[in-house]
Short mmCIF file of N, CA, C and O in Angstrom, two decimals:
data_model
loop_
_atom_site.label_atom_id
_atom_site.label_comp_id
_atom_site.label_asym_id
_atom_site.label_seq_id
_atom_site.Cartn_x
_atom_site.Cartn_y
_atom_site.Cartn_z
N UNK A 1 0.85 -1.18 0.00
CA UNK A 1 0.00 0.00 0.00
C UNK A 1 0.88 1.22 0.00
O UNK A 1 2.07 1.18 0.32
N UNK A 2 0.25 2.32 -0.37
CA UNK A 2 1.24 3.45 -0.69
C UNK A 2 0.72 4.68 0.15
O UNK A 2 -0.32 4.77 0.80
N UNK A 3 1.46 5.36 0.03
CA UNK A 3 0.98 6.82 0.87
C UNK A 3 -0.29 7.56 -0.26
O UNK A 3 -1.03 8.52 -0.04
N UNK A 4 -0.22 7.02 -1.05
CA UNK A 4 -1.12 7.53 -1.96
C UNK A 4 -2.35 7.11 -2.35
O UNK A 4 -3.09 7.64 -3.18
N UNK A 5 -2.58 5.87 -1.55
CA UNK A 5 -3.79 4.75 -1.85
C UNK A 5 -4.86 5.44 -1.59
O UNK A 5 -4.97 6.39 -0.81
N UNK A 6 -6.10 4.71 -2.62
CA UNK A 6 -7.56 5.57 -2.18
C UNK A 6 -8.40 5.12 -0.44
O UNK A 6 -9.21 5.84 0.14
N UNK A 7 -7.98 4.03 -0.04
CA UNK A 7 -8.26 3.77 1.18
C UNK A 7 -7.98 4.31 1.96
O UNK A 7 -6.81 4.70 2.02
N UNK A 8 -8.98 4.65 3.06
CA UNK A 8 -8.60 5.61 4.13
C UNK A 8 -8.34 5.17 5.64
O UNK A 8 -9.26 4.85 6.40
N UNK A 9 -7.11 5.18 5.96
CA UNK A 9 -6.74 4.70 7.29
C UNK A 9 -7.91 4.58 8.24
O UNK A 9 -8.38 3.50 8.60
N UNK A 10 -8.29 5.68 8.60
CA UNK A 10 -9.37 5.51 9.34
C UNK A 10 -10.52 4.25 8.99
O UNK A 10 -10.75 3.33 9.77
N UNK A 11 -11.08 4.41 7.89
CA UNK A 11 -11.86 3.51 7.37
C UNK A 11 -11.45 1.82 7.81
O UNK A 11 -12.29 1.04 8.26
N UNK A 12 -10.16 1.50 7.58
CA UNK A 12 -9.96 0.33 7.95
C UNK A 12 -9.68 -0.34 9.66
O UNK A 12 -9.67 -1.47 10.13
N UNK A 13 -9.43 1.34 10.36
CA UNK A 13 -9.34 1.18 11.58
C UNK A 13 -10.46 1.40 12.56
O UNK A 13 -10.42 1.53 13.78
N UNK A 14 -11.44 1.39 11.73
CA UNK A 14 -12.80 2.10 12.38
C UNK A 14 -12.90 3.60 12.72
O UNK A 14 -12.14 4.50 12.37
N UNK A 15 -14.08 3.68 13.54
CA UNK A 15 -14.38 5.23 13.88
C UNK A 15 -13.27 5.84 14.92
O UNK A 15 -12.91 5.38 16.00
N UNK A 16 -12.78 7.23 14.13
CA UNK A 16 -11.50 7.86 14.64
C UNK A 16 -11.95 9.23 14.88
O UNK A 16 -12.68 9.72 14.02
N UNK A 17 -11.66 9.86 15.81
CA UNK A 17 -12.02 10.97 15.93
C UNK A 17 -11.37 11.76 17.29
O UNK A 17 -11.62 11.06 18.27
N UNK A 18 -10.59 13.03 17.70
CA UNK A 18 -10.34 13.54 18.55
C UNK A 18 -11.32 14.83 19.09
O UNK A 18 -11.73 15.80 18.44
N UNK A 19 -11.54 14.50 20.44
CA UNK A 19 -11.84 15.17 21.33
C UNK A 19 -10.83 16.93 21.39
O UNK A 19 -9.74 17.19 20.89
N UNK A 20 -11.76 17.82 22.22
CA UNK A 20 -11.26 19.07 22.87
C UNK A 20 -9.76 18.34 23.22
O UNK A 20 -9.83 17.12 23.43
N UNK A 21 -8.30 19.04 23.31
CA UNK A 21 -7.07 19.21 24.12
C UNK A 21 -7.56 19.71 25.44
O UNK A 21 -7.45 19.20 26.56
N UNK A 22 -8.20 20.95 24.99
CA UNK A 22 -8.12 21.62 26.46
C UNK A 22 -8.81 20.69 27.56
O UNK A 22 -8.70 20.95 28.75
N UNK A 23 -9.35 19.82 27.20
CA UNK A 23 -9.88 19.57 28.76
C UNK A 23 -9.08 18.58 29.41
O UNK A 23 -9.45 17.85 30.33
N UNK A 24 -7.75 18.60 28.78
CA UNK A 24 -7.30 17.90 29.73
C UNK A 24 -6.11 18.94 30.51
O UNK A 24 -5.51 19.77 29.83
N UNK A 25 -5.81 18.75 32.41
CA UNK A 25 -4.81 19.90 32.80
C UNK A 25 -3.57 19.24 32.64
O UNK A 25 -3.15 18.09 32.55
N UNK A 26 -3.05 20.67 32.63
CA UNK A 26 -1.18 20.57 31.69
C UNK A 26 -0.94 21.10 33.70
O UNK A 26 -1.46 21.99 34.38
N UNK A 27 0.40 19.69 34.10
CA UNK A 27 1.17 20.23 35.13
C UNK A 27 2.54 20.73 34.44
O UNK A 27 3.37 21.31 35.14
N UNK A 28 2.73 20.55 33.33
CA UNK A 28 3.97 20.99 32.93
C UNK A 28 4.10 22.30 32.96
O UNK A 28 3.06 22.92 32.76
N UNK A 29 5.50 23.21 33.24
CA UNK A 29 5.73 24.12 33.07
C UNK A 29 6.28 24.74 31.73
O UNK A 29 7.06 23.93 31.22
N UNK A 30 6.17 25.69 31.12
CA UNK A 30 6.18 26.01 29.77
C UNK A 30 7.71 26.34 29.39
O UNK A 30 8.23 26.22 28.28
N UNK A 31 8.35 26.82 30.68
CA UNK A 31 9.57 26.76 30.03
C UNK A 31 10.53 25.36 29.75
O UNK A 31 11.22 25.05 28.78
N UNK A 32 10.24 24.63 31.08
CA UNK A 32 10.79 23.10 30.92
C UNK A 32 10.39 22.65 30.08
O UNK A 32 11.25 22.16 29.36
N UNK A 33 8.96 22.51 29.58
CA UNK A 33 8.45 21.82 29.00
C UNK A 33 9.04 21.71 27.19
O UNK A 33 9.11 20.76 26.40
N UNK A 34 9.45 23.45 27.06
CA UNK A 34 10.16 23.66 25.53
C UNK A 34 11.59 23.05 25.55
O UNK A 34 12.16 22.64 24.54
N UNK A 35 12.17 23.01 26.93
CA UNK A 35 13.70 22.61 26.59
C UNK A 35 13.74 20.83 26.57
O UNK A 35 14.59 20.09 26.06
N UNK A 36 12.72 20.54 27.20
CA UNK A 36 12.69 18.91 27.14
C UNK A 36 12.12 18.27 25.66
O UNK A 36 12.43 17.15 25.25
N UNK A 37 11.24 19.20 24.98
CA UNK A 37 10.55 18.62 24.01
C UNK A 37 10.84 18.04 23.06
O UNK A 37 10.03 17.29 22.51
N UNK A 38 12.59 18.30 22.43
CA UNK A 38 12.94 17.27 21.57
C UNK A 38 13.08 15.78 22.62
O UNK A 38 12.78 14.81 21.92
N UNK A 39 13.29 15.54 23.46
CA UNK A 39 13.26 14.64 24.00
C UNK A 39 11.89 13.86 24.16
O UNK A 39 11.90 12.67 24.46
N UNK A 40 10.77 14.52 23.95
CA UNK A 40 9.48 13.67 23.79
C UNK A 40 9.03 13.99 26.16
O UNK A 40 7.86 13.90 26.55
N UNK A 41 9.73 14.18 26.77
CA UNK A 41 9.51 14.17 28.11
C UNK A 41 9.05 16.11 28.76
O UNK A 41 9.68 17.02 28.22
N UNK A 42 8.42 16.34 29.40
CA UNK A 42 8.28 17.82 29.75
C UNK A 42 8.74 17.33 31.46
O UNK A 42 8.98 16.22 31.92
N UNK A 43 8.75 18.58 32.05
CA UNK A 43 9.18 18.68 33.54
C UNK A 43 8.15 19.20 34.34
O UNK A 43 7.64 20.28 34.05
N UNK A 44 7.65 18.27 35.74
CA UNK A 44 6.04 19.04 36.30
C UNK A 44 7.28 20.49 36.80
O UNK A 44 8.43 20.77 36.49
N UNK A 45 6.15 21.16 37.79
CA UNK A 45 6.56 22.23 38.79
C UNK A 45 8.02 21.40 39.82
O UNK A 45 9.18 21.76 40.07
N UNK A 46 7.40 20.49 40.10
CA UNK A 46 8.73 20.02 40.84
C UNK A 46 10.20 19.89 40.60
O UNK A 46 11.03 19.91 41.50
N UNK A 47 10.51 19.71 39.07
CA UNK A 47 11.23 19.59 38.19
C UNK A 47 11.56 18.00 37.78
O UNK A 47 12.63 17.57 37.34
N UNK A 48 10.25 17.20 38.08
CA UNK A 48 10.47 15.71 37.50
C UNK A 48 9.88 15.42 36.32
O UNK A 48 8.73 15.76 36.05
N UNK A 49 10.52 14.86 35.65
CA UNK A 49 10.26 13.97 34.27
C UNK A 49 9.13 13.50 34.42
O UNK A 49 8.70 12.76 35.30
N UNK A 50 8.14 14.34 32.65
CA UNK A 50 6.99 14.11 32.84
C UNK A 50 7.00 13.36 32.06
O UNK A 50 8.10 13.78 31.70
N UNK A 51 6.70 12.11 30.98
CA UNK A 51 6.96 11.24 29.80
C UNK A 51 5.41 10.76 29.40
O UNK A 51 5.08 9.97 28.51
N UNK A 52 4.51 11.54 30.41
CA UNK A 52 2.86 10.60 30.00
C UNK A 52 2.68 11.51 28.57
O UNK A 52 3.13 12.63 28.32
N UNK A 53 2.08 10.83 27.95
CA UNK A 53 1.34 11.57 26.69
C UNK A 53 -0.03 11.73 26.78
O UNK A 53 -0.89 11.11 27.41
N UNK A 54 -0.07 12.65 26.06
CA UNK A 54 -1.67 13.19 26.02
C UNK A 54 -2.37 11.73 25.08
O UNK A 54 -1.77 11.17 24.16
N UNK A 55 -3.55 11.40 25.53
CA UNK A 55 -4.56 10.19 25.28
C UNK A 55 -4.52 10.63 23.40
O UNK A 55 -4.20 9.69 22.68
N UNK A 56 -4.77 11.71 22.85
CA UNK A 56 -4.84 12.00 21.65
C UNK A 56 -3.40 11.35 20.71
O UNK A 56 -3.39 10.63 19.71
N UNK A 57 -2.41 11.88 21.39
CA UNK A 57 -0.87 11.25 21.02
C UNK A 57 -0.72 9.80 20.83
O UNK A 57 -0.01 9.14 20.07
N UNK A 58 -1.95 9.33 22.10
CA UNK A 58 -1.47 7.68 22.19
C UNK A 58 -2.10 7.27 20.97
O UNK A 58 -1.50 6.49 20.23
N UNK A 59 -3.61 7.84 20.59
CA UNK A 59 -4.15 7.10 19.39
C UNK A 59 -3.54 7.53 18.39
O UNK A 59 -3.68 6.85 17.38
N UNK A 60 -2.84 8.54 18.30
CA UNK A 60 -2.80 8.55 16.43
C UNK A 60 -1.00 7.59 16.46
O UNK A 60 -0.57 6.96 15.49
N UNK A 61 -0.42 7.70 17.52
CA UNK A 61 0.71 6.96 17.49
C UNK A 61 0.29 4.96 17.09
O UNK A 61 0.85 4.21 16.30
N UNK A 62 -0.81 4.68 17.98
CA UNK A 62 -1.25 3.07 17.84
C UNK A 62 -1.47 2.75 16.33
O UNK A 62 -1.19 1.73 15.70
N UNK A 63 -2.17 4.18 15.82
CA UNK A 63 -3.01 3.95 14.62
C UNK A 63 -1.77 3.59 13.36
O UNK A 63 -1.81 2.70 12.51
N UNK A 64 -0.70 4.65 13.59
CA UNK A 64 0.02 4.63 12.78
C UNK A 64 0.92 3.29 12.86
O UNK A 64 1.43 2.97 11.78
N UNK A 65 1.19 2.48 13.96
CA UNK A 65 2.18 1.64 14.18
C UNK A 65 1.15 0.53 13.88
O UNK A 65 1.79 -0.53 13.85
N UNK A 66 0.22 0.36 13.72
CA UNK A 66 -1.27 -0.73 12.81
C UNK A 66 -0.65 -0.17 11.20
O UNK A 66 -0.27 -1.01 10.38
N UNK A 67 -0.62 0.88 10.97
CA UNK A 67 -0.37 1.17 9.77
C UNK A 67 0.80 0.57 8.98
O UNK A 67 0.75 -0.04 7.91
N UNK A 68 1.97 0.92 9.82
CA UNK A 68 3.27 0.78 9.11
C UNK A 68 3.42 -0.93 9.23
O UNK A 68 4.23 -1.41 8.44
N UNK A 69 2.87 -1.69 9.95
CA UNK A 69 3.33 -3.15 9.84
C UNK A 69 2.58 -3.79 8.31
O UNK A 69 2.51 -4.98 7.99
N UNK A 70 2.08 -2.60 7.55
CA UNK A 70 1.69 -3.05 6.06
C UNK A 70 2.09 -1.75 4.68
O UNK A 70 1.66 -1.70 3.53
N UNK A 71 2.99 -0.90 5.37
CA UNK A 71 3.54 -0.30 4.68
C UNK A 71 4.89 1.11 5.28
O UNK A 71 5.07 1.51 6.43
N UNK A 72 5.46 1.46 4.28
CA UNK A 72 6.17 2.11 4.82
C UNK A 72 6.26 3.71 4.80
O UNK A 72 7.09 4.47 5.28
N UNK A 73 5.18 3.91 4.10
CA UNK A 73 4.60 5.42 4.41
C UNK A 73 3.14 4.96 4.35
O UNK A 73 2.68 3.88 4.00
N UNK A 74 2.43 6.31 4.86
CA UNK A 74 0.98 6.80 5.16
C UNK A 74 0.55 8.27 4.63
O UNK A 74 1.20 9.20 5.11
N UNK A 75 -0.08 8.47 4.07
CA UNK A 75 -0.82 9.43 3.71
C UNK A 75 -1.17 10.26 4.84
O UNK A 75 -1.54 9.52 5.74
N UNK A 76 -1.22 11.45 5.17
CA UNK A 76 -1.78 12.42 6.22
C UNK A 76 -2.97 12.53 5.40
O UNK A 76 -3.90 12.27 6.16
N UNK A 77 -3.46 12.80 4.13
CA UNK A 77 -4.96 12.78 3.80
C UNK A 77 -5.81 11.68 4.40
O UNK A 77 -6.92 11.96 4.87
N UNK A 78 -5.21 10.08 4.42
CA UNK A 78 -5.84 8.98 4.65
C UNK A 78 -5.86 8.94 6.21
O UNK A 78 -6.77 8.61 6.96
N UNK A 79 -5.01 9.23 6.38
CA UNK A 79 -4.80 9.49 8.34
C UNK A 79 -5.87 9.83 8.92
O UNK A 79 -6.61 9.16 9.64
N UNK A 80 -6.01 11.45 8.40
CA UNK A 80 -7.30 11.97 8.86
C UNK A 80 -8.52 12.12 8.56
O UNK A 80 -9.28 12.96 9.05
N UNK A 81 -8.89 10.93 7.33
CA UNK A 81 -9.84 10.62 6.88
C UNK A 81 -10.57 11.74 6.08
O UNK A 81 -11.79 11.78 5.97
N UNK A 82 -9.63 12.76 5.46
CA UNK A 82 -9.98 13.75 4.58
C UNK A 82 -10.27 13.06 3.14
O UNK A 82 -11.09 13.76 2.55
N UNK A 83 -9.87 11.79 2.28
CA UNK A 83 -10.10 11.37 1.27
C UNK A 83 -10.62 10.33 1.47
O UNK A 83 -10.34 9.51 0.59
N UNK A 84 -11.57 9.77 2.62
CA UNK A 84 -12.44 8.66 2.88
C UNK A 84 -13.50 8.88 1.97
O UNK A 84 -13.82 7.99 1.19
N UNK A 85 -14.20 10.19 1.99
CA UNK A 85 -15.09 10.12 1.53
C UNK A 85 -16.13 10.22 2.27
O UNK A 85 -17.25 10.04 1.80
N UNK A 86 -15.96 10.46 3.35
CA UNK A 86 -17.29 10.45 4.65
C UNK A 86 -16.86 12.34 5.01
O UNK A 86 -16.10 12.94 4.26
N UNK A 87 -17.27 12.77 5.80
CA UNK A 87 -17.12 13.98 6.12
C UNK A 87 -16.03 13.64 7.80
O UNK A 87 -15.96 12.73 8.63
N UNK A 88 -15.39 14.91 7.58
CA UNK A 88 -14.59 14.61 8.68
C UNK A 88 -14.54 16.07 9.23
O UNK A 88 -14.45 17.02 8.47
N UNK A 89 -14.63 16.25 10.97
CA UNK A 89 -14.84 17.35 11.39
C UNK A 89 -13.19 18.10 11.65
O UNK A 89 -12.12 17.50 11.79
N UNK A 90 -13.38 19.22 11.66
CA UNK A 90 -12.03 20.20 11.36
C UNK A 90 -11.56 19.91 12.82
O UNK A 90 -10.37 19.59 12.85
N UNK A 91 -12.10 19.94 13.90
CA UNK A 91 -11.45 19.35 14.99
C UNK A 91 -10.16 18.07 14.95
O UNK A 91 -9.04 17.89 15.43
N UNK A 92 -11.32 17.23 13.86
CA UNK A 92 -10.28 15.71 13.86
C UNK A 92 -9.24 15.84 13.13
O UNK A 92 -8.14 15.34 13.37
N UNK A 93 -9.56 16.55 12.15
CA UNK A 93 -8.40 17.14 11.36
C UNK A 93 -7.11 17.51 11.27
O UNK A 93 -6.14 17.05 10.66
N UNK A 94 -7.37 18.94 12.37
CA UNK A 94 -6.73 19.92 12.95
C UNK A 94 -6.00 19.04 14.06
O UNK A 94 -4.96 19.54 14.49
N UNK A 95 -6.33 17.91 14.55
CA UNK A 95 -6.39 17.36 16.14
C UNK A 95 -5.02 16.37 15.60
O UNK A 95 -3.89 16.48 16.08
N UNK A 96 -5.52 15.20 14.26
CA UNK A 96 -4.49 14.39 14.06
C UNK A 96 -3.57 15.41 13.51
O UNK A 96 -2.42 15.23 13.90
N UNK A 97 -3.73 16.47 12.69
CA UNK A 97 -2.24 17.24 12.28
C UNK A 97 -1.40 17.67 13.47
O UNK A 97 -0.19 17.49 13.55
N UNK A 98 -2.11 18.20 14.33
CA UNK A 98 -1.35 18.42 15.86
C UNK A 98 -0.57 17.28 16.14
O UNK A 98 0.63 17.33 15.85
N UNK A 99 -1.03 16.25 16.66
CA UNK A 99 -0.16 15.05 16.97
C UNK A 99 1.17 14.51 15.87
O UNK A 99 2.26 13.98 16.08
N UNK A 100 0.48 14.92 14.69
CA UNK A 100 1.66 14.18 13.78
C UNK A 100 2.91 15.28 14.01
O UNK A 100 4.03 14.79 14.14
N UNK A 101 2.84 16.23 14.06
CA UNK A 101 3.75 17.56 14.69
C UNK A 101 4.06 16.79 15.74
O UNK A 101 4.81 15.84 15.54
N UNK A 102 3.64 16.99 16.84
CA UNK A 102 3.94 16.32 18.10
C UNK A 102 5.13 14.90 17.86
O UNK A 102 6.32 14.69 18.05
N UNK A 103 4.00 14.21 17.38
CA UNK A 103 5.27 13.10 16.99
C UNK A 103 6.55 13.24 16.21
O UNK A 103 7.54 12.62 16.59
N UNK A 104 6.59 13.92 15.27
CA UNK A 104 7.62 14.62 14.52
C UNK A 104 8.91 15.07 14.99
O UNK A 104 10.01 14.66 14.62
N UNK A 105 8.60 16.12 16.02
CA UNK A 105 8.85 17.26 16.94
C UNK A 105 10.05 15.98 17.85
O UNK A 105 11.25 16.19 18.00
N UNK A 106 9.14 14.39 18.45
CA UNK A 106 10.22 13.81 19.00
C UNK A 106 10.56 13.04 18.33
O UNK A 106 10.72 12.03 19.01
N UNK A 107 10.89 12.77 16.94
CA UNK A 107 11.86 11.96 15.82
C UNK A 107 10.62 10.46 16.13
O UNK A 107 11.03 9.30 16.00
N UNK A 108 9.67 10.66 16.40
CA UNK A 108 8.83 9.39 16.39
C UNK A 108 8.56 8.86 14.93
O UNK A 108 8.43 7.65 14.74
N UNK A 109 8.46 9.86 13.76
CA UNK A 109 7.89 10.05 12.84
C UNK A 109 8.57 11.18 11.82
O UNK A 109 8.95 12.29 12.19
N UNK A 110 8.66 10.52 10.12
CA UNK A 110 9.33 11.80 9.32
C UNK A 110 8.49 11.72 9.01
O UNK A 110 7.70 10.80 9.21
N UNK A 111 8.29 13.17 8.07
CA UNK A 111 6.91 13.79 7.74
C UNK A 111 7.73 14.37 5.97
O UNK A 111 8.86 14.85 6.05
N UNK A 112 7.31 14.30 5.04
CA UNK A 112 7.77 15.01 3.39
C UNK A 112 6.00 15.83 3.12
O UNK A 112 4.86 15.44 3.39
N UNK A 113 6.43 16.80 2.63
CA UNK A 113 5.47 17.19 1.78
C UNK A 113 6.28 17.47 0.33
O UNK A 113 7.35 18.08 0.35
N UNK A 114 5.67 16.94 -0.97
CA UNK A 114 6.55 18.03 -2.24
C UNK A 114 6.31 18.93 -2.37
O UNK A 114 7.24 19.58 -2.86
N UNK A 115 4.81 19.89 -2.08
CA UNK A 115 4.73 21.31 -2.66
C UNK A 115 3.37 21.52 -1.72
O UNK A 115 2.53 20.80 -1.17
N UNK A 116 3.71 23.06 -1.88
CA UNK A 116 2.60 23.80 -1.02
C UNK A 116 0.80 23.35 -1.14
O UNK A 116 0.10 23.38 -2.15
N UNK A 117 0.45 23.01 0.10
CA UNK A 117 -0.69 22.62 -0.07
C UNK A 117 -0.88 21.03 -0.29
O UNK A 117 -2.02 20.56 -0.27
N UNK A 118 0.18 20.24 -0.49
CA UNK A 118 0.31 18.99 -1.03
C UNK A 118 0.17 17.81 0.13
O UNK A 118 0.66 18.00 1.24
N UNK A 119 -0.51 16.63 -0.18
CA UNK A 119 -0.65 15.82 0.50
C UNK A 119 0.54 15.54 1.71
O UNK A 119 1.62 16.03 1.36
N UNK A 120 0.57 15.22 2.34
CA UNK A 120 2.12 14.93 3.51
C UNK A 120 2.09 13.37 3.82
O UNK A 120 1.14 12.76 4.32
N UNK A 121 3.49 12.75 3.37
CA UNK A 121 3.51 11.57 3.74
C UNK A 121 4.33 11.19 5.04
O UNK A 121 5.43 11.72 5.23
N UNK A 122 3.88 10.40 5.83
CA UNK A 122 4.33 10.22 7.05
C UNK A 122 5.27 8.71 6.84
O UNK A 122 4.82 7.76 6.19
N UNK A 123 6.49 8.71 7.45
CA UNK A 123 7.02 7.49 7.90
C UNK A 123 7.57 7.07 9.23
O UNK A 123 7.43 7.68 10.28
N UNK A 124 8.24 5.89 9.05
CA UNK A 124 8.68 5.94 10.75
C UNK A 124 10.04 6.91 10.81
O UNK A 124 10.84 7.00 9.88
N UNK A 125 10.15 7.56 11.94
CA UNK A 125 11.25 7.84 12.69
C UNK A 125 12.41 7.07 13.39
O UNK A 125 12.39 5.88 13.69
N UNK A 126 13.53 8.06 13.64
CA UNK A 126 14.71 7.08 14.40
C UNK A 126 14.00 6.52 16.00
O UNK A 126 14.58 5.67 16.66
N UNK A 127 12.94 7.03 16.35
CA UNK A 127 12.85 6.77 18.23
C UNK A 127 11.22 6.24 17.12
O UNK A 127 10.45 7.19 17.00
N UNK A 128 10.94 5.47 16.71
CA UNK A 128 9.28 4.94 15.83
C UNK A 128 9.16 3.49 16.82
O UNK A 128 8.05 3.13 17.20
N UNK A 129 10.38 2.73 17.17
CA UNK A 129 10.12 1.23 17.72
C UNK A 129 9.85 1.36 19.31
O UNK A 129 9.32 0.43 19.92
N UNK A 130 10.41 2.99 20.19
CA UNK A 130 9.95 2.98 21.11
C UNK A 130 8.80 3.03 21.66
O UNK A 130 8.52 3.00 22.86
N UNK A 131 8.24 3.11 20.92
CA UNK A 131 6.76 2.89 21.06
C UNK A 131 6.34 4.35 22.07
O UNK A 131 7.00 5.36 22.32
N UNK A 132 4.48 3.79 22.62
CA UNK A 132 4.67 4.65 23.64
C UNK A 132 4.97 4.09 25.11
O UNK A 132 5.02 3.00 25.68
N UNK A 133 5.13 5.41 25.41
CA UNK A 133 5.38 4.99 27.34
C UNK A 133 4.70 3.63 27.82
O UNK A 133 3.53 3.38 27.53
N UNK A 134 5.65 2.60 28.70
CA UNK A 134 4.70 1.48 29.39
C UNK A 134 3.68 1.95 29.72
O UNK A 134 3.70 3.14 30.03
N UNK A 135 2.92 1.51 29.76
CA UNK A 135 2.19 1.88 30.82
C UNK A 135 0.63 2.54 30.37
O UNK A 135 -0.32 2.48 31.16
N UNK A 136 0.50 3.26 28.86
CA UNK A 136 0.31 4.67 28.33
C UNK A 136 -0.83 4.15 27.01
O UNK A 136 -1.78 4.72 26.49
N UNK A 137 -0.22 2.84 26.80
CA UNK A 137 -0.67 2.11 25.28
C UNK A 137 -2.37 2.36 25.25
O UNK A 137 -3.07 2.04 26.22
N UNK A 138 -2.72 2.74 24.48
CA UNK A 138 -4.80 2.93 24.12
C UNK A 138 -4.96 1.51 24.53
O UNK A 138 -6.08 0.99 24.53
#
């Protein structure tokens, strides 16, 4: 399968969809939190290693690691179920592009686009087999 296939990730993984961010509370502090972030870990107030991921992170990370054990890129159109063919809300949209950043951001995941506006293909990253945190898995 290709990053380009008419099948839509979602479609084969069932109903996908992200919730509000905000409702969940951030103990991280904003400055720790930027110097840790290539590391994938933020720092609470106390100054300990925070490594939980946000519940949104965990699914689009599961979804994608279902994905790649049948190919070696993914479509960000098919991801977020923008070329399913069903309607998809700008939340879910907006929600999986956030995370794929997120994942990006800690080498979980490379990301290509060729040209402005253009589909984005996702692959694995150098840190892709660490999976997520014990403990953390959907």
């Amino acid at each position: 399968t290709s990053a380009g296939g008419d099948a839509s990730v979602l479609a084969e993984t069932g109903e996908f969809s992200l919730g509000a961010v905000n409702d969940i509370e951030h103990k991280s502090n904003a400055i720790d939190a930027a110097a840790d972030e290539e590391e994938g870990e933020a720092r609470t107030d106390t100054g300990e290693v925070n490594t939980n991921w946000h519940p949104h992170t965990v699914k689009v990370m599961g979804m994608l690691q279902k994905q790649f054990k049948n190919t070696d890129e993914v479509s960000y159109n098919a991801i977020s179920g923008v070329t399913s063919g069903r309607k998809v809300g700008r939340r879910t949209a907006a929600g999986v592009f956030f995370e794929v950043l997120q994942l990006k951001t800690w080498d979980f995941i490379e990301v290509n686009q060729e040209g402005s506006y253009g589909d984005i293909t996702v692959s694995q990253g150098r840190r892709f087999d660490e999976g997520v945190p014990a403990g953390q898995e959907a």
